[in-house]
Amino acid sequence: MKYINLVHFACFFLICYGEKDRFDNYRVYNIEVNDDAGLGEFQKLEESSSRIVFLNEPNIHQPFQILVPPDQLANITELFERSAVKNEVQHENFQKLIDEEQPHDTAYGGHFGWDRYHDLDVIYAWLDEMLQKYSSVLKNHNYGKSVEGRALRAVKLSKKEGNPTIFIESTIHAREWITAATTTYLLNELLTSTDSEMQHLANNFDWVIVPVTNVDGYTFTHSTNRMWRKNRKAYGKCIGTDLNRNFDYHHAESGASSNPCADTFAGPKAFSEPETLALSKFVKSIRNIKLYISFHAYSQLLLYPFGNTRQNAPNYSHLDGIAKSATEALSRRFGTKYKYGSIANAIYVASGSSIDWAYATQGVKLAYCFEFRDTGKYGFLLPAEQIIPNSLEVIDALKVMIKEAKALKYF
Ligand SMILES: [Zn+2]
């Protein structure tokens, strides 16, 4: 009896305090496919293999990366030979990238800053601090609860009545840590910057900001598996729905999986997940949203509707023109190059995304999805020293986006 108790204690201890999945000697391959046959091979592999992690969706427009455990190297080599796709080893040991993502100084005492990535508790504590400090203009919104009971939180910055609203939705995919870091940086700039253009944006627009949409998944990436993407609701033996395939607009039609084990599982029905259902109700409760922006990583893309079809959106020329100017502005500071286009045309067909839903069902005429740095060198494991450069160039893009939208009378 004593022995069993000890074992239980050990299990409890391990699960609760820091046993993280390791990726020792996992290889990252960079892959380019040029035809539908090659694409089909990798789409099949994505559906069928639970061991190989797709770091982004296979597509024929640009290279994508997969993460291969040592025991799958023979299988993947065989597939490469059979399908004759272009492939190269980008990293020999993925764990090394994970180990190098955060700075290693020991002086860190839990303070908030943009020199490292923070977990949900630290981000929420910082939000509370900001809410207290700027209580006359910044309000808290607890708009729901996650599967595991965590608070879904937004803040709203409003300095005067009647401002048009910009909605920022961030970190709907758990492993995209740079999105939460950039979102908090943006909020901090709106609250504290002395730059006149930034002050203009803070004074003349209401900003509703969700720093972490997928709170359970994000927490899981810090505690257990750095590569987790979905939320944490169980469907049979598999866990998680891709929240950005779960919105109620052409739900699960294409570019989403009906297999609960897949990383792009759309959920059994639209808004089946508390995180998306609560977000949709929250968005509906806010009048006057003129611009909806979803922050993702990685690939360096600025995307707009539609994802479910290659057809152009009604105001395509405006969506495209604004994206062109915004990506030009983004590249000016550090030379970071973004591509732009509709989701379906620039990368792949994907239905049930938040920006399609906001655009097509909520009357938000400008909806964009940023895919931040980089293009695969570090992928999701963007070193923390790039948080501030990424944030600065994204803010450059936002400034131009808003200026052009105003000139086109969207505000
Ligand atoms: Zn994403």
Tab-separated table of C-alpha atoms and ligand atoms in Angstrom:
chain	number	residue	atom	x	y	z
A	1	MET	CA	0.000	0.000	0.000
A	2	LYS	CA	2.786	2.302	0.963
A	3	TYR	CA	4.541	1.548	-2.318
A	4	ILE	CA	1.423	2.385	-4.380
A	5	ASN	CA	1.031	5.685	-2.589
A	6	LEU	CA	4.594	6.568	-3.332
A	7	VAL	CA	4.111	5.792	-7.017
A	8	HIS	CA	0.997	7.936	-7.129
A	9	PHE	CA	2.804	10.734	-5.467
A	10	ALA	CA	5.623	10.477	-7.963
A	11	CYS	CA	3.184	10.528	-10.887
A	12	PHE	CA	1.358	13.467	-9.441
A	13	PHE	CA	4.638	15.200	-8.868
A	14	LEU	CA	5.892	14.557	-12.385
A	15	ILE	CA	2.695	15.584	-14.140
A	16	CYS	CA	2.180	18.711	-12.134
A	17	TYR	CA	5.717	19.943	-11.822
A	18	GLY	CA	7.560	20.138	-15.004
A	19	GLU	CA	7.820	16.938	-16.942
A	20	LYS	CA	8.055	18.391	-20.421
A	21	ASP	CA	7.963	16.515	-23.689
A	22	ARG	CA	11.436	16.470	-25.169
A	23	PHE	CA	12.385	16.660	-28.830
A	24	ASP	CA	15.924	15.323	-28.691
A	25	ASN	CA	17.260	14.573	-32.167
A	26	TYR	CA	13.973	15.412	-33.837
A	27	ARG	CA	14.795	16.701	-37.294
A	28	VAL	CA	13.153	19.652	-39.012
A	29	TYR	CA	12.813	19.225	-42.764
A	30	ASN	CA	12.099	22.070	-45.146
A	31	ILE	CA	9.922	20.797	-47.983
A	32	GLU	CA	8.863	22.196	-51.331
A	33	VAL	CA	6.186	20.526	-53.420
A	34	ASN	CA	5.317	21.716	-56.891
A	35	ASP	CA	2.324	19.646	-57.892
A	36	ASP	CA	-0.923	18.250	-56.543
A	37	ALA	CA	0.433	14.705	-56.390
A	38	GLY	CA	3.260	15.696	-54.072
A	39	LEU	CA	0.896	17.832	-52.039
A	40	GLY	CA	-1.528	14.928	-51.715
A	41	GLU	CA	1.210	12.679	-50.292
A	42	PHE	CA	1.913	15.125	-47.479
A	43	GLN	CA	-1.750	15.829	-46.796
A	44	LYS	CA	-2.262	12.076	-46.437
A	45	LEU	CA	0.729	11.847	-44.121
A	46	GLU	CA	-0.597	14.692	-41.991
A	47	GLU	CA	-3.936	12.927	-41.545
A	48	SER	CA	-2.436	9.537	-40.790
A	49	SER	CA	0.718	10.105	-38.753
A	50	SER	CA	0.480	11.023	-35.123
A	51	ARG	CA	4.276	10.983	-34.784
A	52	ILE	CA	5.293	13.505	-37.439
A	53	VAL	CA	4.421	17.093	-36.547
A	54	PHE	CA	3.506	19.488	-39.343
A	55	LEU	CA	4.844	22.868	-38.300
A	56	ASN	CA	2.692	24.459	-40.974
A	57	GLU	CA	0.165	23.178	-43.445
A	58	PRO	CA	1.445	21.561	-46.620
A	59	ASN	CA	0.854	23.799	-49.640
A	60	ILE	CA	2.268	24.358	-53.085
A	61	HIS	CA	2.860	28.104	-52.830
A	62	GLN	CA	5.747	28.123	-50.396
A	63	PRO	CA	8.021	25.768	-48.451
A	64	PHE	CA	6.672	24.151	-45.301
A	65	GLN	CA	8.357	22.403	-42.402
A	66	ILE	CA	7.811	19.087	-40.670
A	67	LEU	CA	9.240	17.760	-37.413
A	68	VAL	CA	10.369	14.134	-37.559
A	69	PRO	CA	11.228	11.968	-34.527
A	70	PRO	CA	14.310	9.727	-34.853
A	71	ASP	CA	12.203	6.561	-35.204
A	72	GLN	CA	10.375	7.988	-38.249
A	73	LEU	CA	13.443	8.938	-40.279
A	74	ALA	CA	13.361	5.784	-42.390
A	75	ASN	CA	9.671	6.281	-43.231
A	76	ILE	CA	10.112	9.891	-44.213
A	77	THR	CA	13.179	9.150	-46.332
A	78	GLU	CA	11.168	6.532	-48.186
A	79	LEU	CA	8.391	9.085	-48.823
A	80	PHE	CA	10.896	11.652	-50.076
A	81	GLU	CA	12.274	9.161	-52.558
A	82	ARG	CA	8.858	8.000	-53.718
A	83	SER	CA	7.382	11.486	-54.201
A	84	ALA	CA	10.605	13.153	-55.441
A	85	VAL	CA	9.914	16.369	-53.533
A	86	LYS	CA	12.610	18.887	-52.737
A	87	ASN	CA	13.656	18.518	-49.119
A	88	GLU	CA	16.484	19.594	-46.856
A	89	VAL	CA	17.355	19.123	-43.229
A	90	GLN	CA	16.913	22.475	-41.543
A	91	HIS	CA	17.762	21.384	-37.978
A	92	GLU	CA	19.259	18.153	-36.690
A	93	ASN	CA	18.078	18.581	-33.114
A	94	PHE	CA	14.859	20.465	-32.418
A	95	GLN	CA	15.363	20.308	-28.654
A	96	LYS	CA	18.376	22.597	-29.055
A	97	LEU	CA	16.117	25.305	-30.554
A	98	ILE	CA	13.686	24.924	-27.657
A	99	ASP	CA	16.561	25.261	-25.194
A	100	GLU	CA	17.751	28.437	-26.913
A	101	GLU	CA	14.388	30.189	-27.314
A	102	GLN	CA	14.457	31.952	-23.967
A	103	PRO	CA	17.419	33.917	-22.517
A	104	HIS	CA	19.427	32.007	-19.923
A	105	ASP	CA	20.182	34.729	-17.413
A	106	THR	CA	19.471	33.708	-13.868
A	107	ALA	CA	18.682	37.228	-12.660
A	108	TYR	CA	15.109	36.993	-13.941
A	109	GLY	CA	12.818	37.489	-10.975
A	110	GLY	CA	9.432	37.062	-12.622
A	111	HIS	CA	9.208	40.660	-13.845
A	112	PHE	CA	7.239	41.415	-16.988
A	113	GLY	CA	9.107	42.567	-20.071
A	114	TRP	CA	9.731	41.807	-23.731
A	115	ASP	CA	13.105	40.154	-23.325
A	116	ARG	CA	11.485	36.733	-22.870
A	117	TYR	CA	8.210	34.868	-23.352
A	118	HIS	CA	5.823	34.696	-20.397
A	119	ASP	CA	3.243	32.168	-19.313
A	120	LEU	CA	-0.451	32.982	-18.905
A	121	ASP	CA	-0.289	33.758	-15.175
A	122	VAL	CA	2.470	36.332	-15.682
A	123	ILE	CA	0.597	37.914	-18.622
A	124	TYR	CA	-2.635	38.128	-16.609
A	125	ALA	CA	-0.792	39.590	-13.620
A	126	TRP	CA	0.671	42.269	-15.915
A	127	LEU	CA	-2.812	42.994	-17.326
A	128	ASP	CA	-4.063	43.488	-13.757
A	129	GLU	CA	-1.215	45.886	-13.099
A	130	MET	CA	-2.035	47.883	-16.254
A	131	LEU	CA	-5.755	47.881	-15.397
A	132	GLN	CA	-4.955	49.378	-12.032
A	133	LYS	CA	-2.491	51.931	-13.350
A	134	TYR	CA	-4.680	53.130	-16.241
A	135	SER	CA	-8.076	52.512	-14.669
A	136	SER	CA	-9.705	55.593	-16.225
A	137	VAL	CA	-9.158	54.383	-19.816
A	138	LEU	CA	-8.539	50.620	-19.606
A	139	LYS	CA	-11.335	48.197	-18.683
A	140	ASN	CA	-11.284	44.477	-18.053
A	141	HIS	CA	-13.614	42.007	-19.775
A	142	ASN	CA	-13.847	38.434	-18.536
A	143	TYR	CA	-15.839	37.105	-21.441
A	144	GLY	CA	-15.970	33.405	-20.568
A	145	LYS	CA	-14.173	30.349	-19.286
A	146	SER	CA	-12.016	27.793	-21.062
A	147	VAL	CA	-12.463	24.007	-21.067
A	148	GLU	CA	-10.175	23.757	-18.041
A	149	GLY	CA	-11.871	26.664	-16.264
A	150	ARG	CA	-9.399	29.449	-16.943
A	151	ALA	CA	-10.671	32.998	-17.433
A	152	LEU	CA	-10.966	34.215	-21.018
A	153	ARG	CA	-9.881	37.822	-20.801
A	154	ALA	CA	-9.846	40.933	-22.921
A	155	VAL	CA	-9.075	44.540	-22.180
A	156	LYS	CA	-10.610	47.572	-23.803
A	157	LEU	CA	-8.750	50.830	-24.168
A	158	SER	CA	-11.085	53.754	-24.773
A	159	LYS	CA	-10.216	57.392	-24.337
A	160	LYS	CA	-13.387	58.935	-25.674
A	161	GLU	CA	-16.973	58.205	-26.696
A	162	GLY	CA	-17.825	57.278	-30.244
A	163	ASN	CA	-14.448	55.963	-31.376
A	164	PRO	CA	-14.430	53.211	-34.007
A	165	THR	CA	-13.193	49.889	-32.619
A	166	ILE	CA	-10.168	47.825	-33.608
A	167	PHE	CA	-10.326	44.244	-32.363
A	168	ILE	CA	-7.106	42.285	-31.804
A	169	GLU	CA	-7.378	38.517	-31.340
A	170	SER	CA	-4.096	36.843	-30.446
A	171	THR	CA	-2.715	33.378	-29.679
A	172	ILE	CA	-5.665	31.299	-30.832
A	173	HIS	CA	-2.956	28.748	-31.709
A	174	ALA	CA	-1.146	27.808	-28.533
A	175	ARG	CA	2.418	27.359	-29.809
A	176	GLU	CA	2.595	30.784	-31.499
A	177	TRP	CA	4.235	32.482	-28.521
A	178	ILE	CA	5.422	35.540	-30.453
A	179	THR	CA	1.764	36.588	-30.851
A	180	ALA	CA	1.088	37.025	-27.117
A	181	ALA	CA	4.400	38.845	-26.701
A	182	THR	CA	3.678	41.227	-29.593
A	183	THR	CA	0.118	41.872	-28.424
A	184	THR	CA	1.223	42.883	-24.936
A	185	TYR	CA	3.937	45.063	-26.477
A	186	LEU	CA	1.310	46.775	-28.633
A	187	LEU	CA	-0.953	47.365	-25.634
A	188	ASN	CA	1.943	48.781	-23.656
A	189	GLU	CA	2.791	51.160	-26.520
A	190	LEU	CA	-0.830	52.310	-26.756
A	191	LEU	CA	-0.777	53.053	-23.029
A	192	THR	CA	2.673	54.566	-22.612
A	193	SER	CA	4.180	55.710	-25.909
A	194	THR	CA	5.158	59.347	-26.347
A	195	ASP	CA	5.202	58.972	-30.143
A	196	SER	CA	2.539	61.303	-31.560
A	197	GLU	CA	1.247	58.787	-34.116
A	198	MET	CA	0.865	56.132	-31.425
A	199	GLN	CA	-0.940	58.606	-29.174
A	200	HIS	CA	-3.238	59.472	-32.050
A	201	LEU	CA	-4.116	55.769	-32.430
A	202	ALA	CA	-4.729	55.418	-28.693
A	203	ASN	CA	-6.897	58.561	-28.520
A	204	ASN	CA	-9.035	58.134	-31.613
A	205	PHE	CA	-9.753	54.407	-31.684
A	206	ASP	CA	-11.117	51.980	-29.137
A	207	TRP	CA	-8.846	48.943	-28.887
A	208	VAL	CA	-10.307	45.653	-27.732
A	209	ILE	CA	-7.458	43.240	-27.169
A	210	VAL	CA	-7.485	39.516	-26.371
A	211	PRO	CA	-3.842	38.684	-25.600
A	212	VAL	CA	-4.321	34.912	-25.299
A	213	THR	CA	-7.420	33.383	-26.889
A	214	ASN	CA	-6.435	29.733	-26.381
A	215	VAL	CA	-5.557	29.909	-22.680
A	216	ASP	CA	-5.475	26.158	-21.946
A	217	GLY	CA	-3.397	25.333	-24.995
A	218	TYR	CA	-0.980	28.176	-24.255
A	219	THR	CA	-0.576	26.966	-20.667
A	220	PHE	CA	0.047	23.427	-21.972
A	221	THR	CA	2.829	24.681	-24.269
A	222	HIS	CA	4.575	26.113	-21.211
A	223	SER	CA	4.026	23.126	-18.919
A	224	THR	CA	4.227	20.103	-21.184
A	225	ASN	CA	4.403	20.232	-24.984
A	226	ARG	CA	5.934	23.283	-26.675
A	227	MET	CA	4.407	22.281	-30.021
A	228	TRP	CA	0.742	22.116	-28.928
A	229	ARG	CA	-1.629	24.025	-31.258
A	230	LYS	CA	-5.251	23.239	-30.346
A	231	ASN	CA	-7.387	23.737	-27.239
A	232	ARG	CA	-7.595	20.987	-24.604
A	233	LYS	CA	-11.067	19.489	-24.915
A	234	ALA	CA	-11.066	15.683	-25.246
A	235	TYR	CA	-12.789	13.928	-28.117
A	236	GLY	CA	-12.440	10.235	-27.401
A	237	LYS	CA	-8.775	9.432	-27.009
A	238	CYS	CA	-7.700	12.567	-28.867
A	239	ILE	CA	-7.452	16.019	-27.437
A	240	GLY	CA	-8.131	19.415	-28.866
A	241	THR	CA	-9.911	21.342	-31.576
A	242	ASP	CA	-8.200	23.803	-33.901
A	243	LEU	CA	-10.031	26.905	-32.694
A	244	ASN	CA	-9.265	28.737	-35.922
A	245	ARG	CA	-11.273	26.125	-37.840
A	246	ASN	CA	-14.206	26.198	-35.418
A	247	PHE	CA	-15.991	29.430	-36.403
A	248	ASP	CA	-19.471	29.428	-37.852
A	249	TYR	CA	-18.834	30.343	-41.450
A	250	HIS	CA	-18.549	27.465	-43.932
A	251	HIS	CA	-17.465	25.380	-40.954
A	252	ALA	CA	-15.398	22.261	-41.781
A	253	GLU	CA	-16.083	22.511	-45.510
A	254	SER	CA	-12.491	22.347	-46.628
A	255	GLY	CA	-8.963	22.787	-45.325
A	256	ALA	CA	-9.988	21.403	-41.960
A	257	SER	CA	-9.995	17.870	-40.586
A	258	SER	CA	-12.836	15.751	-39.206
A	259	ASN	CA	-10.279	13.566	-37.425
A	260	PRO	CA	-10.063	14.579	-33.733
A	261	CYS	CA	-6.418	13.500	-33.641
A	262	ALA	CA	-5.451	15.924	-36.428
A	263	ASP	CA	-3.933	19.313	-35.705
A	264	THR	CA	-6.582	21.007	-37.876
A	265	PHE	CA	-9.589	19.194	-36.346
A	266	ALA	CA	-12.513	21.572	-36.878
A	267	GLY	CA	-14.592	20.309	-33.931
A	268	PRO	CA	-17.868	18.347	-34.233
A	269	LYS	CA	-19.789	21.510	-35.107
A	270	ALA	CA	-19.239	25.258	-35.372
A	271	PHE	CA	-18.609	26.901	-31.999
A	272	SER	CA	-18.454	23.527	-30.262
A	273	GLU	CA	-15.641	24.926	-28.101
A	274	PRO	CA	-16.187	27.277	-25.151
A	275	GLU	CA	-13.257	29.446	-26.236
A	276	THR	CA	-14.684	30.215	-29.698
A	277	LEU	CA	-18.315	30.390	-28.589
A	278	ALA	CA	-17.454	32.912	-25.869
A	279	LEU	CA	-15.269	34.924	-28.242
A	280	SER	CA	-18.046	35.078	-30.843
A	281	LYS	CA	-20.563	36.310	-28.268
A	282	PHE	CA	-18.055	38.868	-27.040
A	283	VAL	CA	-17.393	40.145	-30.579
A	284	LYS	CA	-21.150	40.382	-31.212
A	285	SER	CA	-21.564	42.432	-28.037
A	286	ILE	CA	-19.182	45.117	-29.288
A	287	ARG	CA	-20.679	47.563	-31.716
A	288	ASN	CA	-18.658	49.476	-34.210
A	289	ILE	CA	-15.798	47.042	-34.936
A	290	LYS	CA	-14.254	48.419	-38.117
A	291	LEU	CA	-11.087	46.353	-38.206
A	292	TYR	CA	-10.606	42.786	-36.916
A	293	ILE	CA	-7.064	41.469	-36.698
A	294	SER	CA	-5.910	37.969	-35.808
A	295	PHE	CA	-2.252	37.448	-34.836
A	296	HIS	CA	-0.520	34.219	-35.836
A	297	ALA	CA	2.945	32.863	-36.560
A	298	TYR	CA	4.863	31.938	-38.577
A	299	SER	CA	5.436	32.537	-42.337
A	300	GLN	CA	5.562	36.347	-42.761
A	301	LEU	CA	2.205	36.783	-44.411
A	302	LEU	CA	-0.582	39.314	-44.261
A	303	LEU	CA	-3.835	37.566	-45.164
A	304	TYR	CA	-7.419	38.633	-45.694
A	305	PRO	CA	-10.722	36.843	-46.496
A	306	PHE	CA	-11.637	34.496	-47.889
A	307	GLY	CA	-10.145	31.276	-46.604
A	308	ASN	CA	-12.946	28.974	-47.694
A	309	THR	CA	-12.907	29.965	-51.372
A	310	ARG	CA	-10.477	31.376	-53.925
A	311	GLN	CA	-13.110	33.903	-55.020
A	312	ASN	CA	-12.366	37.530	-54.283
A	313	ALA	CA	-14.123	39.244	-51.399
A	314	PRO	CA	-16.460	42.116	-52.425
A	315	ASN	CA	-14.001	44.846	-51.366
A	316	TYR	CA	-11.000	42.843	-52.549
A	317	SER	CA	-9.225	45.825	-54.113
A	318	HIS	CA	-9.281	47.697	-50.806
A	319	LEU	CA	-8.256	44.656	-48.763
A	320	ASP	CA	-5.410	44.004	-51.165
A	321	GLY	CA	-4.291	47.619	-51.519
A	322	ILE	CA	-4.155	48.105	-47.760
A	323	ALA	CA	-2.223	44.844	-47.364
A	324	LYS	CA	0.293	45.976	-49.989
A	325	SER	CA	0.931	49.299	-48.236
A	326	ALA	CA	1.050	47.664	-44.798
A	327	THR	CA	3.604	45.040	-45.832
A	328	GLU	CA	5.744	47.724	-47.508
A	329	ALA	CA	5.684	49.712	-44.280
A	330	LEU	CA	6.504	46.585	-42.302
A	331	SER	CA	9.629	45.889	-44.347
A	332	ARG	CA	11.048	49.416	-44.077
A	333	ARG	CA	12.547	49.153	-40.595
A	334	PHE	CA	14.446	45.831	-40.718
A	335	GLY	CA	13.853	44.617	-44.276
A	336	THR	CA	11.468	41.829	-43.202
A	337	LYS	CA	9.558	40.703	-46.269
A	338	TYR	CA	5.908	39.677	-46.023
A	339	LYS	CA	3.759	38.263	-48.787
A	340	TYR	CA	0.075	39.116	-48.855
A	341	GLY	CA	-3.173	37.881	-50.356
A	342	SER	CA	-6.364	36.084	-49.458
A	343	ILE	CA	-5.935	33.043	-47.201
A	344	ALA	CA	-7.062	30.670	-49.931
A	345	ASN	CA	-4.910	32.211	-52.658
A	346	ALA	CA	-1.775	33.027	-50.680
A	347	ILE	CA	-1.479	29.722	-48.827
A	348	TYR	CA	-4.299	27.185	-48.867
A	349	VAL	CA	-8.049	26.799	-48.549
A	350	ALA	CA	-9.013	26.808	-44.857
A	351	SER	CA	-12.592	27.228	-43.709
A	352	GLY	CA	-13.963	28.207	-40.314
A	353	SER	CA	-11.379	30.898	-39.503
A	354	SER	CA	-12.101	33.844	-37.265
A	355	ILE	CA	-11.378	36.514	-39.876
A	356	ASP	CA	-13.738	34.946	-42.447
A	357	TRP	CA	-16.439	34.797	-39.775
A	358	ALA	CA	-15.905	38.397	-38.614
A	359	TYR	CA	-15.870	39.639	-42.197
A	360	ALA	CA	-18.760	37.635	-43.608
A	361	THR	CA	-21.150	37.431	-40.665
A	362	GLN	CA	-20.363	40.410	-38.436
A	363	GLY	CA	-20.149	43.124	-41.066
A	364	VAL	CA	-16.505	43.911	-40.324
A	365	LYS	CA	-15.311	45.091	-43.702
A	366	LEU	CA	-11.621	44.940	-42.908
A	367	ALA	CA	-10.323	41.691	-41.421
A	368	TYR	CA	-6.699	40.577	-41.501
A	369	CYS	CA	-4.552	37.770	-40.264
A	370	PHE	CA	-0.856	38.377	-39.646
A	371	GLU	CA	1.545	35.464	-39.778
A	372	PHE	CA	4.575	36.911	-37.964
A	373	ARG	CA	8.286	36.080	-38.228
A	374	ASP	CA	9.975	34.035	-39.466
A	375	THR	CA	9.801	31.863	-42.585
A	376	GLY	CA	10.987	28.674	-40.890
A	377	LYS	CA	14.529	29.210	-39.616
A	378	TYR	CA	13.283	29.139	-36.028
A	379	GLY	CA	9.573	28.843	-36.805
A	380	PHE	CA	7.520	28.846	-33.594
A	381	LEU	CA	10.740	29.002	-31.558
A	382	LEU	CA	11.595	32.554	-32.550
A	383	PRO	CA	14.339	33.637	-30.127
A	384	ALA	CA	13.055	36.053	-27.511
A	385	GLU	CA	15.490	38.739	-28.681
A	386	GLN	CA	13.258	39.101	-31.761
A	387	ILE	CA	10.119	39.997	-29.762
A	388	ILE	CA	10.768	43.744	-29.873
A	389	PRO	CA	11.895	43.918	-33.545
A	390	ASN	CA	8.840	41.872	-34.554
A	391	SER	CA	6.577	44.137	-32.504
A	392	LEU	CA	8.069	47.329	-33.928
A	393	GLU	CA	7.652	46.271	-37.558
A	394	VAL	CA	4.095	45.023	-36.945
A	395	ILE	CA	3.190	48.354	-35.356
A	396	ASP	CA	4.662	50.100	-38.420
A	397	ALA	CA	2.305	48.004	-40.561
A	398	LEU	CA	-0.708	48.703	-38.318
A	399	LYS	CA	-0.124	52.458	-38.501
A	400	VAL	CA	-0.209	52.407	-42.299
A	401	MET	CA	-3.114	49.966	-42.388
A	402	ILE	CA	-5.209	52.287	-40.226
A	403	LYS	CA	-4.152	55.407	-42.119
A	404	GLU	CA	-5.134	53.863	-45.482
A	405	ALA	CA	-8.397	52.479	-44.126
A	406	LYS	CA	-9.252	55.965	-42.909
A	407	ALA	CA	-8.441	57.466	-46.298
A	408	LEU	CA	-10.783	54.880	-47.859
A	409	LYS	CA	-13.475	55.927	-45.339
A	410	TYR	CA	-13.634	52.675	-43.360
A	411	PHE	CA	-13.388	54.724	-40.151
B	1	ZN	ZN	-1.879	30.178	-36.175
